[in-house]
Amino acid sequence: MSADPTVSVVIPTYQSERTVGETISSALNQTYPVLEIVVCIDGATDASAAIAAAYGPLVRVVHQENRGLAQARNAAIAATHGDLIAILDADDVFLPPYVERAVRAWLAAGGRRRFVSSNAYLLSAEGILPHRRVFDRPRADLATQRRNMLEDNIATIFSVFPRAMWQELGGFSPELTAMEDYDFWARAVLSGWEVHFVTEPTALYRLAGGSMSSKGELMNDNNRRVRRRLLEQFADTLSPPEREFLELTVAKDWPGLSKERAARALGAGDVAGAAHWCAEAAAVLPSDRGLRLKAELLRRFPVTGRVYRAREARRLRETARVGAGDTSIP
């Protein structure tokens, strides 16, 4: 592999005419010099294909019938020639140094089996929310990555990974209708790939329409499917504590749904209910000390519900400005 590996940016798109032009332009505006861009039109019937085609030879466009996000990503990657793959969803944005900093982090990590995951600001209809990021807590160190990935997704969709990793894992799983990225990163980590991080935001993650209540059960169902698949696929390499924990998480709800239920309970003034749902989320996120503390404070000192309620109200006001409001953070 050359000192400056070629990076292939893959953009799957379906009915994204309002945002895909900004997305493609952000990929073209990178400071990294060795780049190719491939857009997969996943059966879109709007102007997405025409917008992508308007970039001419700067962008390679592939078409397929509507088969879903996982297969659109796979089709785009299959059409690339780069050493490294960068995923960019059709409503998100790369800031100019995104690829350069990710490649720099990847090269600095050394070794063979590693990929890089980057931070991002959240983007609402009114602009960037500079105080909200995809991740704020420190990322897991190498010694704890397996366990932390089993708890929750420690990577982000803003990841750059070797083509060899995609080939080894067999691509993104088309059977999943959500959490395709978590499934991919979890299989990578359990297969011995390391995650390295760019902690300063170098991208924009757009808060999309669709409320948590409308998609929570879909996420919940796919979360269980991912974890059952991990139990089966890695049966021979999971330690007894890892197996026990995965079995627990299959029996519990997805923590994102539990946290949203806690937020809704707080909004309704139900502090006991909020404490219950925070405790449910904390049971499958044992490394999140703040969440455990929140559950305990709400249980023992109900008056703290006023503080947490005010925070949730601010968050929901921000999210409501997006439109229908996606209150989840990856």
mmCIF file of C-alpha atoms in Angstrom:
data_model
loop_
_atom_site.group_PDB
_atom_site.id
_atom_site.type_symbol
_atom_site.label_atom_id
_atom_site.label_comp_id
_atom_site.label_asym_id
_atom_site.label_seq_id
_atom_site.Cartn_x
_atom_site.Cartn_y
_atom_site.Cartn_z
ATOM 1 C CA MET A 1 0.000 0.000 0.000
ATOM 2 C CA SER A 2 1.327 3.448 -0.916
ATOM 3 C CA ALA A 3 2.307 6.143 1.600
ATOM 4 C CA ASP A 4 -0.812 8.022 0.525
ATOM 5 C CA PRO A 5 -3.472 5.314 0.251
ATOM 6 C CA THR A 6 -6.343 5.961 -2.108
ATOM 7 C CA VAL A 7 -9.558 6.608 -0.202
ATOM 8 C CA SER A 8 -12.896 5.722 -1.793
ATOM 9 C CA VAL A 9 -15.853 7.712 -0.481
ATOM 10 C CA VAL A 10 -19.082 5.736 -0.939
ATOM 11 C CA ILE A 11 -22.441 7.517 -0.848
ATOM 12 C CA PRO A 12 -25.598 5.357 -0.885
ATOM 13 C CA THR A 13 -28.680 7.391 -1.725
ATOM 14 C CA TYR A 14 -32.411 6.868 -1.873
ATOM 15 C CA GLN A 15 -34.816 9.803 -2.320
ATOM 16 C CA SER A 16 -32.182 12.255 -1.089
ATOM 17 C CA GLU A 17 -32.491 15.032 -3.651
ATOM 18 C CA ARG A 18 -32.628 17.741 -0.984
ATOM 19 C CA THR A 19 -29.278 16.850 0.568
ATOM 20 C CA VAL A 20 -27.213 14.649 -1.757
ATOM 21 C CA GLY A 21 -25.685 17.579 -3.649
ATOM 22 C CA GLU A 22 -24.323 19.097 -0.455
ATOM 23 C CA THR A 23 -23.065 15.660 0.571
ATOM 24 C CA ILE A 24 -21.226 15.020 -2.707
ATOM 25 C CA SER A 25 -19.760 18.521 -2.712
ATOM 26 C CA SER A 26 -18.409 18.001 0.804
ATOM 27 C CA ALA A 27 -16.623 14.844 -0.388
ATOM 28 C CA LEU A 28 -15.126 16.742 -3.335
ATOM 29 C CA ASN A 29 -13.955 19.550 -1.056
ATOM 30 C CA GLN A 30 -11.496 17.398 0.921
ATOM 31 C CA THR A 31 -7.928 18.435 1.629
ATOM 32 C CA TYR A 32 -6.760 14.853 1.060
ATOM 33 C CA PRO A 33 -5.433 14.481 -2.511
ATOM 34 C CA VAL A 34 -5.906 10.778 -3.340
ATOM 35 C CA LEU A 35 -9.641 10.328 -3.506
ATOM 36 C CA GLU A 36 -12.431 8.745 -5.538
ATOM 37 C CA ILE A 37 -16.177 9.127 -4.999
ATOM 38 C CA VAL A 38 -18.804 6.515 -5.825
ATOM 39 C CA VAL A 39 -22.547 7.134 -5.457
ATOM 40 C CA CYS A 40 -25.001 4.232 -5.447
ATOM 41 C CA ILE A 41 -28.519 5.167 -6.561
ATOM 42 C CA ASP A 42 -30.647 2.666 -4.643
ATOM 43 C CA GLY A 43 -33.729 2.716 -6.848
ATOM 44 C CA ALA A 44 -34.356 6.406 -6.188
ATOM 45 C CA THR A 45 -37.188 7.931 -8.223
ATOM 46 C CA ASP A 46 -36.494 11.568 -7.344
ATOM 47 C CA ALA A 47 -33.737 13.808 -8.745
ATOM 48 C CA SER A 48 -30.933 12.118 -6.773
ATOM 49 C CA ALA A 49 -29.530 10.336 -9.843
ATOM 50 C CA ALA A 50 -29.594 13.503 -11.969
ATOM 51 C CA ILE A 51 -27.839 15.489 -9.251
ATOM 52 C CA ALA A 52 -25.104 12.865 -8.915
ATOM 53 C CA ALA A 53 -24.693 12.641 -12.692
ATOM 54 C CA ALA A 54 -24.319 16.423 -12.932
ATOM 55 C CA TYR A 55 -20.887 16.146 -11.297
ATOM 56 C CA GLY A 56 -19.645 14.395 -14.430
ATOM 57 C CA PRO A 57 -16.326 12.505 -14.243
ATOM 58 C CA LEU A 58 -15.699 13.733 -10.697
ATOM 59 C CA VAL A 59 -18.141 11.104 -9.414
ATOM 60 C CA ARG A 60 -18.777 7.494 -10.427
ATOM 61 C CA VAL A 61 -22.480 6.590 -10.277
ATOM 62 C CA VAL A 62 -23.817 3.043 -9.998
ATOM 63 C CA HIS A 63 -27.468 2.035 -10.056
ATOM 64 C CA GLN A 64 -29.461 -0.776 -8.514
ATOM 65 C CA GLU A 65 -33.071 -1.560 -7.727
ATOM 66 C CA ASN A 66 -34.155 -0.494 -4.251
ATOM 67 C CA ARG A 67 -32.496 -3.080 -1.984
ATOM 68 C CA GLY A 68 -31.853 -1.086 1.164
ATOM 69 C CA LEU A 69 -28.958 0.712 2.785
ATOM 70 C CA ALA A 70 -26.701 -2.286 3.428
ATOM 71 C CA GLN A 71 -26.780 -3.511 -0.157
ATOM 72 C CA ALA A 72 -26.398 0.034 -1.507
ATOM 73 C CA ARG A 73 -23.220 0.423 0.557
ATOM 74 C CA ASN A 74 -21.967 -2.959 -0.627
ATOM 75 C CA ALA A 75 -22.675 -2.114 -4.271
ATOM 76 C CA ALA A 76 -20.875 1.208 -3.994
ATOM 77 C CA ILE A 77 -17.845 -0.373 -2.302
ATOM 78 C CA ALA A 78 -17.711 -3.121 -4.935
ATOM 79 C CA ALA A 79 -17.363 -0.400 -7.596
ATOM 80 C CA THR A 80 -14.417 1.308 -5.890
ATOM 81 C CA HIS A 81 -10.670 0.852 -6.308
ATOM 82 C CA GLY A 82 -9.363 2.484 -3.130
ATOM 83 C CA ASP A 83 -7.196 1.023 -0.393
ATOM 84 C CA LEU A 84 -9.453 2.576 2.256
ATOM 85 C CA ILE A 85 -13.227 3.049 2.308
ATOM 86 C CA ALA A 86 -15.021 6.066 3.791
ATOM 87 C CA ILE A 87 -18.794 5.861 4.234
ATOM 88 C CA LEU A 88 -20.838 9.023 3.775
ATOM 89 C CA ASP A 89 -24.619 8.865 4.023
ATOM 90 C CA ALA A 90 -26.519 11.060 1.592
ATOM 91 C CA ASP A 91 -27.700 13.552 4.204
ATOM 92 C CA ASP A 92 -24.428 13.967 6.105
ATOM 93 C CA VAL A 93 -21.452 16.230 5.430
ATOM 94 C CA PHE A 94 -17.667 15.861 5.575
ATOM 95 C CA LEU A 95 -15.792 18.945 6.719
ATOM 96 C CA PRO A 96 -12.722 19.592 4.499
ATOM 97 C CA PRO A 97 -10.087 17.892 6.714
ATOM 98 C CA TYR A 98 -12.192 14.782 7.429
ATOM 99 C CA VAL A 99 -10.428 12.275 5.162
ATOM 100 C CA GLU A 100 -6.940 13.687 5.751
ATOM 101 C CA ARG A 101 -7.239 13.451 9.540
ATOM 102 C CA ALA A 102 -8.748 9.970 9.382
ATOM 103 C CA VAL A 103 -5.943 8.707 7.139
ATOM 104 C CA ARG A 104 -3.339 10.360 9.362
ATOM 105 C CA ALA A 105 -4.835 8.583 12.396
ATOM 106 C CA TRP A 106 -4.952 5.289 10.502
ATOM 107 C CA LEU A 107 -1.301 5.530 9.484
ATOM 108 C CA ALA A 108 -0.227 6.581 12.977
ATOM 109 C CA ALA A 109 -1.972 3.555 14.519
ATOM 110 C CA GLY A 110 0.327 1.171 12.679
ATOM 111 C CA GLY A 111 -0.333 -2.543 12.571
ATOM 112 C CA ARG A 112 -2.556 -4.260 10.049
ATOM 113 C CA ARG A 113 -5.998 -4.723 11.559
ATOM 114 C CA ARG A 114 -7.331 -1.271 12.421
ATOM 115 C CA PHE A 115 -9.893 1.273 11.289
ATOM 116 C CA VAL A 116 -10.656 4.857 12.271
ATOM 117 C CA SER A 117 -13.896 6.368 13.548
ATOM 118 C CA SER A 118 -14.392 10.142 13.666
ATOM 119 C CA ASN A 119 -16.469 12.512 15.719
ATOM 120 C CA ALA A 120 -19.094 14.863 14.248
ATOM 121 C CA TYR A 121 -21.231 17.820 15.180
ATOM 122 C CA LEU A 122 -24.987 17.374 15.062
ATOM 123 C CA LEU A 123 -26.729 19.355 12.331
ATOM 124 C CA SER A 124 -30.314 20.574 12.650
ATOM 125 C CA ALA A 125 -32.523 22.418 10.186
ATOM 126 C CA GLU A 126 -31.340 25.669 11.781
ATOM 127 C CA GLY A 127 -27.644 24.846 11.554
ATOM 128 C CA ILE A 128 -24.848 23.181 13.490
ATOM 129 C CA LEU A 129 -25.413 22.418 17.179
ATOM 130 C CA PRO A 130 -21.834 23.016 18.419
ATOM 131 C CA HIS A 131 -22.544 21.750 21.951
ATOM 132 C CA ARG A 132 -23.879 18.407 20.706
ATOM 133 C CA ARG A 133 -21.598 15.823 19.172
ATOM 134 C CA VAL A 134 -21.862 12.218 18.098
ATOM 135 C CA PHE A 135 -19.716 11.274 21.102
ATOM 136 C CA ASP A 136 -18.669 13.363 24.073
ATOM 137 C CA ARG A 137 -17.300 10.721 26.420
ATOM 138 C CA PRO A 138 -13.766 9.356 26.001
ATOM 139 C CA ARG A 139 -13.625 6.426 23.610
ATOM 140 C CA ALA A 140 -12.789 2.927 24.821
ATOM 141 C CA ASP A 141 -9.116 2.010 24.963
ATOM 142 C CA LEU A 142 -7.887 -1.087 23.165
ATOM 143 C CA ALA A 143 -8.026 -3.264 26.268
ATOM 144 C CA THR A 144 -11.764 -2.713 26.734
ATOM 145 C CA GLN A 145 -12.976 -2.339 23.151
ATOM 146 C CA ARG A 146 -14.526 -5.807 22.872
ATOM 147 C CA ARG A 147 -16.649 -5.409 25.992
ATOM 148 C CA ASN A 148 -17.593 -1.814 25.222
ATOM 149 C CA MET A 149 -18.633 -2.717 21.685
ATOM 150 C CA LEU A 150 -20.845 -5.467 23.083
ATOM 151 C CA GLU A 151 -22.503 -2.856 25.290
ATOM 152 C CA ASP A 152 -23.191 -0.335 22.540
ATOM 153 C CA ASN A 153 -21.777 1.040 19.312
ATOM 154 C CA ILE A 154 -18.482 2.736 20.162
ATOM 155 C CA ALA A 155 -17.758 3.509 16.498
ATOM 156 C CA THR A 156 -19.631 6.020 14.343
ATOM 157 C CA ILE A 157 -20.911 5.986 10.796
ATOM 158 C CA PHE A 158 -18.028 8.382 10.072
ATOM 159 C CA SER A 159 -15.466 5.593 9.773
ATOM 160 C CA VAL A 160 -12.619 4.848 7.382
ATOM 161 C CA PHE A 161 -11.615 1.198 7.044
ATOM 162 C CA PRO A 162 -9.489 -1.004 4.782
ATOM 163 C CA ARG A 163 -11.127 -2.720 1.847
ATOM 164 C CA ALA A 164 -9.676 -5.944 3.291
ATOM 165 C CA MET A 165 -11.887 -5.563 6.366
ATOM 166 C CA TRP A 166 -15.025 -5.292 4.249
ATOM 167 C CA GLN A 167 -13.962 -8.335 2.236
ATOM 168 C CA GLU A 168 -13.146 -10.390 5.324
ATOM 169 C CA LEU A 169 -16.476 -9.613 7.012
ATOM 170 C CA GLY A 170 -18.524 -10.225 3.877
ATOM 171 C CA GLY A 171 -19.788 -6.653 3.713
ATOM 172 C CA PHE A 172 -22.766 -5.068 5.423
ATOM 173 C CA SER A 173 -25.588 -7.468 6.311
ATOM 174 C CA PRO A 174 -28.563 -7.013 3.944
ATOM 175 C CA GLU A 175 -30.835 -8.946 6.304
ATOM 176 C CA LEU A 176 -30.894 -6.024 8.721
ATOM 177 C CA THR A 177 -33.294 -3.101 8.267
ATOM 178 C CA ALA A 178 -31.508 -0.977 10.895
ATOM 179 C CA MET A 179 -28.228 -1.068 12.849
ATOM 180 C CA GLU A 180 -26.293 -2.283 9.810
ATOM 181 C CA ASP A 181 -23.327 -0.176 10.876
ATOM 182 C CA TYR A 182 -23.300 -1.450 14.481
ATOM 183 C CA ASP A 183 -23.448 -5.026 13.216
ATOM 184 C CA PHE A 184 -20.493 -4.342 10.895
ATOM 185 C CA TRP A 185 -18.311 -2.647 13.533
ATOM 186 C CA ALA A 186 -19.154 -5.265 16.184
ATOM 187 C CA ARG A 187 -18.205 -8.128 13.868
ATOM 188 C CA ALA A 188 -14.982 -6.300 13.039
ATOM 189 C CA VAL A 189 -13.970 -5.816 16.676
ATOM 190 C CA LEU A 190 -14.855 -9.396 17.617
ATOM 191 C CA SER A 191 -12.749 -10.512 14.637
ATOM 192 C CA GLY A 192 -9.700 -8.703 15.979
ATOM 193 C CA TRP A 193 -9.899 -5.303 14.263
ATOM 194 C CA GLU A 194 -9.046 -2.290 16.426
ATOM 195 C CA VAL A 195 -10.927 1.024 16.416
ATOM 196 C CA HIS A 196 -8.905 4.237 16.599
ATOM 197 C CA PHE A 197 -10.550 7.614 16.992
ATOM 198 C CA VAL A 198 -10.447 11.178 15.726
ATOM 199 C CA THR A 199 -12.050 12.918 18.692
ATOM 200 C CA GLU A 200 -12.347 16.442 17.294
ATOM 201 C CA PRO A 201 -15.441 16.714 15.038
ATOM 202 C CA THR A 202 -14.600 16.655 11.337
ATOM 203 C CA ALA A 203 -18.101 15.959 9.958
ATOM 204 C CA LEU A 204 -21.758 16.922 10.362
ATOM 205 C CA TYR A 205 -24.376 14.329 11.313
ATOM 206 C CA ARG A 206 -27.801 15.491 10.196
ATOM 207 C CA LEU A 207 -30.702 14.953 12.575
ATOM 208 C CA ALA A 208 -33.286 13.330 10.352
ATOM 209 C CA GLY A 209 -37.060 13.221 10.460
ATOM 210 C CA GLY A 210 -38.866 10.389 12.166
ATOM 211 C CA SER A 211 -39.422 10.299 15.922
ATOM 212 C CA MET A 212 -37.937 7.762 18.290
ATOM 213 C CA SER A 213 -41.443 6.477 19.019
ATOM 214 C CA SER A 214 -41.919 5.688 15.332
ATOM 215 C CA LYS A 215 -38.644 3.796 14.930
ATOM 216 C CA GLY A 216 -37.860 2.581 18.443
ATOM 217 C CA GLU A 217 -39.344 -0.873 17.995
ATOM 218 C CA LEU A 218 -37.561 -1.272 14.650
ATOM 219 C CA MET A 219 -34.253 -0.464 16.350
ATOM 220 C CA ASN A 220 -35.158 -2.722 19.261
ATOM 221 C CA ASP A 221 -35.900 -5.659 16.975
ATOM 222 C CA ASN A 222 -32.727 -5.220 14.943
ATOM 223 C CA ASN A 223 -30.646 -4.798 18.098
ATOM 224 C CA ARG A 224 -31.788 -8.243 19.240
ATOM 225 C CA ARG A 225 -31.145 -9.703 15.787
ATOM 226 C CA VAL A 226 -27.589 -8.330 15.758
ATOM 227 C CA ARG A 227 -26.843 -9.741 19.208
ATOM 228 C CA ARG A 228 -28.282 -13.155 18.427
ATOM 229 C CA ARG A 229 -26.144 -13.252 15.291
ATOM 230 C CA LEU A 230 -23.033 -12.332 17.292
ATOM 231 C CA LEU A 231 -23.772 -15.106 19.785
ATOM 232 C CA GLU A 232 -24.005 -17.598 16.955
ATOM 233 C CA GLN A 233 -21.163 -16.375 14.738
ATOM 234 C CA PHE A 234 -18.599 -15.958 17.537
ATOM 235 C CA ALA A 235 -19.700 -18.861 19.728
ATOM 236 C CA ASP A 236 -16.189 -20.335 19.755
ATOM 237 C CA THR A 237 -14.329 -17.124 20.636
ATOM 238 C CA LEU A 238 -16.589 -15.382 23.161
ATOM 239 C CA SER A 239 -15.434 -15.565 26.755
ATOM 240 C CA PRO A 240 -17.995 -16.783 29.314
ATOM 241 C CA PRO A 241 -18.583 -13.212 30.626
ATOM 242 C CA GLU A 242 -19.033 -11.935 27.050
ATOM 243 C CA ARG A 243 -21.532 -14.685 26.280
ATOM 244 C CA GLU A 244 -23.409 -14.038 29.521
ATOM 245 C CA PHE A 245 -23.571 -10.316 28.801
ATOM 246 C CA LEU A 246 -24.787 -10.811 25.227
ATOM 247 C CA GLU A 247 -27.513 -13.150 26.458
ATOM 248 C CA LEU A 248 -28.573 -10.471 28.958
ATOM 249 C CA THR A 249 -28.770 -7.804 26.253
ATOM 250 C CA VAL A 250 -30.879 -10.050 24.026
ATOM 251 C CA ALA A 251 -33.399 -10.284 26.877
ATOM 252 C CA LYS A 252 -33.379 -6.523 27.527
ATOM 253 C CA ASP A 253 -34.596 -3.653 25.374
ATOM 254 C CA TRP A 254 -32.212 -1.592 23.270
ATOM 255 C CA PRO A 255 -30.798 1.072 25.650
ATOM 256 C CA GLY A 256 -31.620 3.900 23.260
ATOM 257 C CA LEU A 257 -35.302 3.019 23.577
ATOM 258 C CA SER A 258 -35.077 2.760 27.369
ATOM 259 C CA LYS A 259 -33.377 6.162 27.578
ATOM 260 C CA GLU A 260 -36.057 7.697 25.393
ATOM 261 C CA ARG A 261 -38.757 6.210 27.600
ATOM 262 C CA ALA A 262 -36.986 7.766 30.581
ATOM 263 C CA ALA A 263 -36.965 11.143 28.826
ATOM 264 C CA ARG A 264 -40.669 10.897 28.049
ATOM 265 C CA ALA A 265 -41.407 9.921 31.644
ATOM 266 C CA LEU A 266 -39.501 12.963 32.877
ATOM 267 C CA GLY A 267 -41.456 15.149 30.494
ATOM 268 C CA ALA A 268 -44.675 13.825 32.005
ATOM 269 C CA GLY A 269 -43.424 14.386 35.563
ATOM 270 C CA ASP A 270 -43.122 10.656 36.241
ATOM 271 C CA VAL A 271 -39.826 10.576 38.137
ATOM 272 C CA ALA A 272 -40.250 6.987 39.341
ATOM 273 C CA GLY A 273 -40.848 5.842 35.768
ATOM 274 C CA ALA A 274 -37.793 7.773 34.568
ATOM 275 C CA ALA A 275 -35.670 6.139 37.289
ATOM 276 C CA HIS A 276 -36.898 2.699 36.207
ATOM 277 C CA TRP A 277 -36.065 3.211 32.547
ATOM 278 C CA CYS A 278 -32.665 4.748 33.337
ATOM 279 C CA ALA A 279 -31.898 1.671 35.443
ATOM 280 C CA GLU A 280 -32.999 -0.588 32.569
ATOM 281 C CA ALA A 281 -30.630 1.211 30.187
ATOM 282 C CA ALA A 282 -27.813 1.170 32.748
ATOM 283 C CA ALA A 283 -28.154 -2.613 33.131
ATOM 284 C CA VAL A 284 -26.931 -3.073 29.543
ATOM 285 C CA LEU A 285 -24.554 -0.083 29.607
ATOM 286 C CA PRO A 286 -22.530 -0.845 32.751
ATOM 287 C CA SER A 287 -19.612 1.367 31.693
ATOM 288 C CA ASP A 288 -21.872 4.452 31.585
ATOM 289 C CA ARG A 289 -21.383 5.682 35.137
ATOM 290 C CA GLY A 290 -23.359 8.842 34.489
ATOM 291 C CA LEU A 291 -26.424 6.841 33.522
ATOM 292 C CA ARG A 292 -26.173 4.686 36.654
ATOM 293 C CA LEU A 293 -25.812 7.813 38.773
ATOM 294 C CA LYS A 294 -28.839 9.390 37.096
ATOM 295 C CA ALA A 295 -30.954 6.310 37.821
ATOM 296 C CA GLU A 296 -29.857 6.285 41.456
ATOM 297 C CA LEU A 297 -30.399 10.013 41.978
ATOM 298 C CA LEU A 298 -33.871 9.868 40.473
ATOM 299 C CA ARG A 299 -34.740 6.906 42.668
ATOM 300 C CA ARG A 300 -33.355 8.285 45.929
ATOM 301 C CA PHE A 301 -33.900 12.016 45.421
ATOM 302 C CA PRO A 302 -36.962 12.591 43.205
ATOM 303 C CA VAL A 303 -36.438 16.360 43.358
ATOM 304 C CA THR A 304 -33.505 15.923 40.954
ATOM 305 C CA GLY A 305 -36.129 15.101 38.341
ATOM 306 C CA ARG A 306 -36.623 18.850 37.893
ATOM 307 C CA VAL A 307 -33.003 19.309 36.790
ATOM 308 C CA TYR A 308 -33.071 16.375 34.397
ATOM 309 C CA ARG A 309 -36.476 17.435 33.101
ATOM 310 C CA ALA A 310 -35.132 20.887 32.208
ATOM 311 C CA ARG A 311 -32.227 19.311 30.317
ATOM 312 C CA GLU A 312 -34.535 16.993 28.411
ATOM 313 C CA ALA A 313 -36.871 19.869 27.570
ATOM 314 C CA ARG A 314 -33.962 21.792 26.026
ATOM 315 C CA ARG A 315 -32.880 18.754 24.038
ATOM 316 C CA LEU A 316 -36.393 18.107 22.775
ATOM 317 C CA ARG A 317 -36.821 21.771 21.773
ATOM 318 C CA GLU A 318 -33.661 21.540 19.689
ATOM 319 C CA THR A 319 -34.795 18.313 18.112
ATOM 320 C CA ALA A 320 -38.289 19.587 17.384
ATOM 321 C CA ARG A 321 -36.776 22.268 15.171
ATOM 322 C CA VAL A 322 -35.553 19.530 12.852
ATOM 323 C CA GLY A 323 -39.109 18.679 11.876
ATOM 324 C CA ALA A 324 -40.569 15.400 13.004
ATOM 325 C CA GLY A 325 -37.528 15.033 15.230
ATOM 326 C CA ASP A 326 -34.958 12.278 15.500
ATOM 327 C CA THR A 327 -33.918 12.329 19.148
ATOM 328 C CA SER A 328 -31.362 9.574 18.879
ATOM 329 C CA ILE A 329 -27.626 10.145 18.865
ATOM 330 C CA PRO A 330 -25.496 7.368 17.364
#
